[in-house]
XYZ file of C-alpha atoms in Angstrom:
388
model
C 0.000 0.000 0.000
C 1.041 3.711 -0.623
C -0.354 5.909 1.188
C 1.576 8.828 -0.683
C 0.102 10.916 -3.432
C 1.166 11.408 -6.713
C 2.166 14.297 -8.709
C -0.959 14.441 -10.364
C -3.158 14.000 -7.229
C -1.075 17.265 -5.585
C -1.707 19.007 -8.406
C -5.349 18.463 -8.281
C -5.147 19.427 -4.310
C -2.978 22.600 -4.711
C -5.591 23.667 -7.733
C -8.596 23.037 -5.524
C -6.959 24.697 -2.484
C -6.081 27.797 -4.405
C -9.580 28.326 -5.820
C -11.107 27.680 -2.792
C -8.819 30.865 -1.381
C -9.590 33.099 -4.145
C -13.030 32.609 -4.759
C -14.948 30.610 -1.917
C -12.839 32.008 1.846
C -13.388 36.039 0.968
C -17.446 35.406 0.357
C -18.594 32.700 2.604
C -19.160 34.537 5.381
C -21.300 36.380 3.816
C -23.337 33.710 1.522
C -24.113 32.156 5.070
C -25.195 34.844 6.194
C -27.587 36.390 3.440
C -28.301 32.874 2.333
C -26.776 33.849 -1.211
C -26.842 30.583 -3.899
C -23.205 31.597 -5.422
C -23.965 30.333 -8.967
C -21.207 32.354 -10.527
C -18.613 30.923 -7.807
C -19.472 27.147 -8.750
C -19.560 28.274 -12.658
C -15.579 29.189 -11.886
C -15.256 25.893 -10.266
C -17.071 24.600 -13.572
C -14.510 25.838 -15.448
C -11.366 24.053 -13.790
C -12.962 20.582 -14.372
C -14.869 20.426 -10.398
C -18.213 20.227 -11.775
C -17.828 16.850 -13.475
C -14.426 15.324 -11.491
C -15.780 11.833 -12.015
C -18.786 12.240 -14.048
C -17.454 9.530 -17.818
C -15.903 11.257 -20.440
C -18.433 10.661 -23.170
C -20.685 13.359 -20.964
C -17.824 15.958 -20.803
C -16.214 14.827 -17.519
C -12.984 14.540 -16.325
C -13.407 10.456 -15.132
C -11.143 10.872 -12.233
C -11.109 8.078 -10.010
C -13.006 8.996 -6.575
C -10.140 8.982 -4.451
C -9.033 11.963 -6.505
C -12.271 13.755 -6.278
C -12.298 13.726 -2.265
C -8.813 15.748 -2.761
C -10.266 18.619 -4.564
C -13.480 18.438 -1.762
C -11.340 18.251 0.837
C -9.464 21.243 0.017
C -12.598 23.328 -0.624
C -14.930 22.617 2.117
C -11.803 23.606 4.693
C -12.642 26.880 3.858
C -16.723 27.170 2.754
C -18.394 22.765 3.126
C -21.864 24.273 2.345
C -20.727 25.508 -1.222
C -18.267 22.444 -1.624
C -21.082 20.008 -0.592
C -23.550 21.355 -2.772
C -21.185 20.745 -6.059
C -20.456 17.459 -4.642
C -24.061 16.925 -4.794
C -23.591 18.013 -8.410
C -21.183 16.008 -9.356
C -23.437 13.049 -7.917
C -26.352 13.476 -9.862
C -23.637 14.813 -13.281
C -22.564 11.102 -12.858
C -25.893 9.295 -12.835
C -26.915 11.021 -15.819
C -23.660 11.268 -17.554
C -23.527 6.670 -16.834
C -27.205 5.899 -17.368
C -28.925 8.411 -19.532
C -29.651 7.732 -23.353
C -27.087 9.296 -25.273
C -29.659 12.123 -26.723
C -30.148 13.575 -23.119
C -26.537 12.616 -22.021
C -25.169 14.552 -25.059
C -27.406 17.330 -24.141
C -26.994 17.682 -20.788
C -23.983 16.216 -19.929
C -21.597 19.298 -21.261
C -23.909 21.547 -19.730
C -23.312 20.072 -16.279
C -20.066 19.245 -16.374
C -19.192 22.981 -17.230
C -20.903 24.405 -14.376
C -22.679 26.372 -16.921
C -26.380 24.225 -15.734
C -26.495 22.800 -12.334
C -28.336 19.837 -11.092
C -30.213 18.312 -8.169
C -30.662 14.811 -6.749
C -34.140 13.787 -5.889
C -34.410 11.220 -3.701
C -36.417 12.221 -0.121
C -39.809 12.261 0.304
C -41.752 14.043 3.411
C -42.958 10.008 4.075
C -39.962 8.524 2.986
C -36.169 9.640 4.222
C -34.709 6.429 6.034
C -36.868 3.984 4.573
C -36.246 5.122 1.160
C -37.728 1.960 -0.853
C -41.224 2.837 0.147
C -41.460 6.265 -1.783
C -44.495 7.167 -3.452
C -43.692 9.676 -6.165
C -45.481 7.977 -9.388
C -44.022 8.345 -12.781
C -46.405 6.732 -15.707
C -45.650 6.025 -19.115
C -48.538 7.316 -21.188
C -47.718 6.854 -25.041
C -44.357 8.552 -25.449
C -44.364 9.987 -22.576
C -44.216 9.601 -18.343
C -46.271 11.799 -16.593
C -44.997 12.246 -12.922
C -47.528 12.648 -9.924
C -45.858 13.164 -5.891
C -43.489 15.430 -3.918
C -39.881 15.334 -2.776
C -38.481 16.647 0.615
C -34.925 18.305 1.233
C -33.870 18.953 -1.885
C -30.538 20.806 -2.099
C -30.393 23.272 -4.791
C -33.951 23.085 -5.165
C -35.408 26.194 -7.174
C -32.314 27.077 -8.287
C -31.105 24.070 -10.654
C -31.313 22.787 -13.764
C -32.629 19.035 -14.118
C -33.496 17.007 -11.518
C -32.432 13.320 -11.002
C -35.374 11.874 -10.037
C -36.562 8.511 -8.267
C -39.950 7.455 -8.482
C -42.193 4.015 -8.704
C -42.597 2.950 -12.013
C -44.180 -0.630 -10.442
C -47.192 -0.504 -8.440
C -47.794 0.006 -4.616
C -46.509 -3.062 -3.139
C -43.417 -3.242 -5.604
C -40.357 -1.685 -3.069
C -37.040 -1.426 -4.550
C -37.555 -3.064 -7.597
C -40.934 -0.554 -9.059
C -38.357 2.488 -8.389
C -37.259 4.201 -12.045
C -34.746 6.646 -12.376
C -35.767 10.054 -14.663
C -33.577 13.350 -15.965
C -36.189 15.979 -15.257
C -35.662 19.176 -16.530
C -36.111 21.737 -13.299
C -38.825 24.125 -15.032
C -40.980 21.802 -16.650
C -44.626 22.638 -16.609
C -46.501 21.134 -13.374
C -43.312 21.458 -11.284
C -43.701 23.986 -8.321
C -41.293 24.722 -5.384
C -42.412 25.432 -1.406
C -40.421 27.632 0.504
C -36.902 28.147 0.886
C -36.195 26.256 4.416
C -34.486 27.977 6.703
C -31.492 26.074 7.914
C -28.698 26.031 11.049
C -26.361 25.819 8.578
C -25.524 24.918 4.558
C -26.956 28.766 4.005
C -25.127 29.036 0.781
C -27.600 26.328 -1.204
C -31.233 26.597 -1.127
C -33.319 23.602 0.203
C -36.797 23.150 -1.040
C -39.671 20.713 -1.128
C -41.006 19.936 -4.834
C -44.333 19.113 -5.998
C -44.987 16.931 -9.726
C -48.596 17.739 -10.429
C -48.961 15.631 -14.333
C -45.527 16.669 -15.125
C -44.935 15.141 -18.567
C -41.327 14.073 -19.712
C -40.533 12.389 -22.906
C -39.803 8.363 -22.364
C -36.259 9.273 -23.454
C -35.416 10.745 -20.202
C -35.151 7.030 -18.295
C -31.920 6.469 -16.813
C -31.247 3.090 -17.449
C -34.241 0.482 -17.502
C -37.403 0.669 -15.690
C -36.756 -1.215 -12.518
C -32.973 -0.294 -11.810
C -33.632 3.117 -10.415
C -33.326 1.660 -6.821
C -30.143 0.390 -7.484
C -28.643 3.717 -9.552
C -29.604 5.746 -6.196
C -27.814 3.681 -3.803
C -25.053 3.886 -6.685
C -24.972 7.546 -6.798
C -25.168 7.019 -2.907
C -22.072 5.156 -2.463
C -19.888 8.254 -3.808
C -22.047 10.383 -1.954
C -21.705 9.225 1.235
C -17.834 9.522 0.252
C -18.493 13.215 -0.392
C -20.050 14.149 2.171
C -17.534 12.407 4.795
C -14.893 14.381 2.347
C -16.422 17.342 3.008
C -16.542 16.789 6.741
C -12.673 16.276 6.648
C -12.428 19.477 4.890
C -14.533 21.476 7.660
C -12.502 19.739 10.115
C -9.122 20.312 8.607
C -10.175 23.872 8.278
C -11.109 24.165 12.075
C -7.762 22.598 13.400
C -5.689 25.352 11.580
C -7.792 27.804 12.846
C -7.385 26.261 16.342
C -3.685 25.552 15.867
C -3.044 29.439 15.278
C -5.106 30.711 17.829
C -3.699 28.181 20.313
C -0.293 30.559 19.528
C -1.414 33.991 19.406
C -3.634 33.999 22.189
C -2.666 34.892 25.577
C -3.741 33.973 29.150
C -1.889 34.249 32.814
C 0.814 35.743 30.683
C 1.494 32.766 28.445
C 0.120 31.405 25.061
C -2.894 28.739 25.664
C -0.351 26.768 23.824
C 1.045 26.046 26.472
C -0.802 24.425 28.554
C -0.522 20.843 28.537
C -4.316 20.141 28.981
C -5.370 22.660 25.733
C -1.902 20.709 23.753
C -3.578 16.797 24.326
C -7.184 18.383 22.978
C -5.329 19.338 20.024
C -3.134 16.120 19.508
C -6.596 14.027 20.053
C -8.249 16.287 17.380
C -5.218 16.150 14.764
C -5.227 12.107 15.614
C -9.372 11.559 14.752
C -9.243 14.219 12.140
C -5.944 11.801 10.008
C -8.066 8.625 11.142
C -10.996 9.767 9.065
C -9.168 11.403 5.984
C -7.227 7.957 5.630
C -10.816 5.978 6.306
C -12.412 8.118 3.710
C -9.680 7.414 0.872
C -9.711 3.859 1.949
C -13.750 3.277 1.084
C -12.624 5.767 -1.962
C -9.899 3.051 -3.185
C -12.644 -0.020 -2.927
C -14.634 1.805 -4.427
C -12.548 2.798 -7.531
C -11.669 -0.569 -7.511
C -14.949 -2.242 -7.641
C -14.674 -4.352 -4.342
C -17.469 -6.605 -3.497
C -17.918 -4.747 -0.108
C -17.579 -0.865 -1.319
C -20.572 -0.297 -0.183
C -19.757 -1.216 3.283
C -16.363 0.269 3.389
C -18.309 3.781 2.090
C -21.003 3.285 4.962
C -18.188 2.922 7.628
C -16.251 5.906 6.171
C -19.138 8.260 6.375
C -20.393 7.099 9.735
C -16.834 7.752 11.398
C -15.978 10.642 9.047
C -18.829 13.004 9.682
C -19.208 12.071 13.760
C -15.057 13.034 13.833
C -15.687 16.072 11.721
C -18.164 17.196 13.702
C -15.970 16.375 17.154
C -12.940 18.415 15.429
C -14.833 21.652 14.410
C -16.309 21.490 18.246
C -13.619 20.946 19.836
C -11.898 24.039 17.704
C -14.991 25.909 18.688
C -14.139 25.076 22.430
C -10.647 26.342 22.136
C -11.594 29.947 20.697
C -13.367 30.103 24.054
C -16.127 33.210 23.036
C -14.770 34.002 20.229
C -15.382 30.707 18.302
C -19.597 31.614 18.956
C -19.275 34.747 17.052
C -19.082 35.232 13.445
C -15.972 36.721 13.203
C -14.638 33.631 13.487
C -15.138 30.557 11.241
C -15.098 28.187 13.822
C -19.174 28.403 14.304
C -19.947 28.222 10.626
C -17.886 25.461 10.133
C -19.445 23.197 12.951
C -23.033 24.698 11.855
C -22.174 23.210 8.197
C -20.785 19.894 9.333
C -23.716 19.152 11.483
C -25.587 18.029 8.643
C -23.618 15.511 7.557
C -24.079 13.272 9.377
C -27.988 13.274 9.083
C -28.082 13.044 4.897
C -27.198 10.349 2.458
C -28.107 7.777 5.094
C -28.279 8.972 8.895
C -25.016 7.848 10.530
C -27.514 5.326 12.423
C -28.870 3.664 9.130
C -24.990 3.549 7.985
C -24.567 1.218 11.364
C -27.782 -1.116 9.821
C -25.455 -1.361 6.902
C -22.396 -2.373 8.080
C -24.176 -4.433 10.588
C -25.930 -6.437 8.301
C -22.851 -7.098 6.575
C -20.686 -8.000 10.023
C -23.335 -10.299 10.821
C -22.399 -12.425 7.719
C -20.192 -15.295 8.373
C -17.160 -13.875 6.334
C -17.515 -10.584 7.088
C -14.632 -10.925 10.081
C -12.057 -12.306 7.801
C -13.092 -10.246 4.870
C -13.982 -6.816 6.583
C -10.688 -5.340 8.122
């Protein structure tokens, strides 16, 4: 095993890290707190490739392997996760399309995407349905040439302000689970589509979350991803990098917390001294670095099986974003802790960063249905031997 990067990789860090300097840390602050959607700002990151960083080639992406998306994440959600996490969610639903949609939508939409230059949103959630997401109820009907799409989803990032949706609904009828769930390409303003409210969040202030409503919205039967049946499985697809992203991004927010702690830890004084000092302040640090490595190195592991195709990816990418996104969380607390009263005011980035990571570990699978997962598969007589 090498645990070292290549050139390439670096270079693909160092790119990330300097556009999330320039063009995400001098604004974030403030999209959180107006609740701005910075369109132009992810259209930039469009243009360096981080709209599409794994979405297939024949859709205008870059096919990187995952591992080598989380280092571009990484390096952006250390300074702004809500922006970062919303064009992971991008790149998510860019991929489904770009692998499974009919090569007249892919070739429409896919360069579009990619570019930054249309953005998209995955549509999974339903106000009945978040956990137990086989038993959604959004209906999509092929009538002649067409589907016509009947339901609602719930917590829909980007909602209102995107594109085309990827959306999952039952194709089979009522009693059908898993295997009556289709996968569609939606465009966003199609007539019949309305949006609620914008919800008003603790944190991820920079993207706009919305319920949507499909009153006989009619899409032409083109717009299937993949075969009628398989949407089930393309969702927990699309779910396996995501839950990859999203512990990513909680290594980012963490990453960006410790520095901040590390350098206030130096300049600021107390009884005469730097807090530095102080031996109890120096082991919260060393216990933050040590979690924060633990989950960057977890993360790239599950990214690895992944890439590779391993029989137990999914497992690997359930275990990385349960331990990821708890430890992210921990770090940007802890950070919080060690501003004293400063980390609670805005001035400081230590209280957007924790507000941001909180959510993570509530979508793509609460961290308690990522324990079902691996449990189910630990409970399997190989899983011991096989698992490690």
């Amino acid at each position: 095993m090498d645990f070292e990067l290549t050139e390439d990789q670096r270079a693909f860090a160092d790119t990330a890290r300097q556009f999330a300097l320039a063009e995400l840390a001098p604004h974030a602050a403030h999209w959180d707190a107006e609740g701005i959607f910075p369109r132009e700002a992810i259209a930039k990151a469009g243009e360096l490739g981080f709209c599409g960083l794994y979405a297939p080639e024949a859709a205008g992406g870059l096919a990187l392997p995952r591992l080598d998306a989380t280092l571009v994440f990484e390096e952006m959600a250390a300074v702004d996760p809500s922006t970062t996490a919303f064009i992971t969610i991008h790149n998510m639903a860019t991929w489904m399309l770009g692998t499974w949609a009919q090569p007249e939508v892919r070739d429409h939409w896919g360069p579009l995407l990619t570019s930054g230059e249309k953005l998209a949103s995955y549509c999974l959630t339903e106000p009945g349905a978040g956990s137990d997401a086989a038993s959604l109820k959004t209906r999509a009907e092929l009538v002649g040439a067409e589907y016509v799409i009947n339901g609602s989803k719930a917590f829909i990032s980007g909602a209102g302000s995107t594109d085309v949706l990827v959306l999952m609904a039952r194709t089979g009828d009522a009693s059908s689970g898993a295997a009556g769930i289709s996968a569609f390409a939606v465009p966003a303003h199609t007539p019949g589509i309305s949006y609620g409210k914008k919800e008003e969040k603790m944190g991820w202030n920079s993207q706009p979350t919305r319920q949507i409503s499909f009153d006989n919205v009619r899409i032409p039967a083109n717009h299937l991803l993949g075969r009628e049946g398989e949407g089930f499985k393309i969702a927990m697809k699309g779910l396996d990098g995501g839950r990859i992203n999203i512990a990513t991004c909680s290594v980012g927010a963490a990453q960006g917390a410790l520095k901040q702690a590390q350098q206030y830890m130096q300049d600021r004084k107390q009884f005469g001294k730097p807090i530095a000092s102080f031996q109890a302040l120096q082991f919260k640090l060393a216990d933050m670095a040590t979690e924060l490595v633990a989950a960057r190195q977890m993360v790239r592991l599950a990214a690895s099986k992944l890439d590779a195709g391993d029989a137990n990816a999914s497992t690997y990418c359930a275990m990385a974003k349960r331990f990821a996104t708890d430890a992210g969380f921990n770090v940007c607390n802890e950070a919080l802790q060690l501003h004293g009263g400063y980390g609670y005011i805005r001035e400081y980035p230590l209280e957007r960063l924790m507000r941001d990571a909180r959510v993570h570990q509530i979508l793509e699978g609460t961290n308690e249905i990522m324990r079902v997962i691996i449990a189910r598969r630990m409970l399997d007589g190989d899983a011991p031997d096989v698992i490690r």
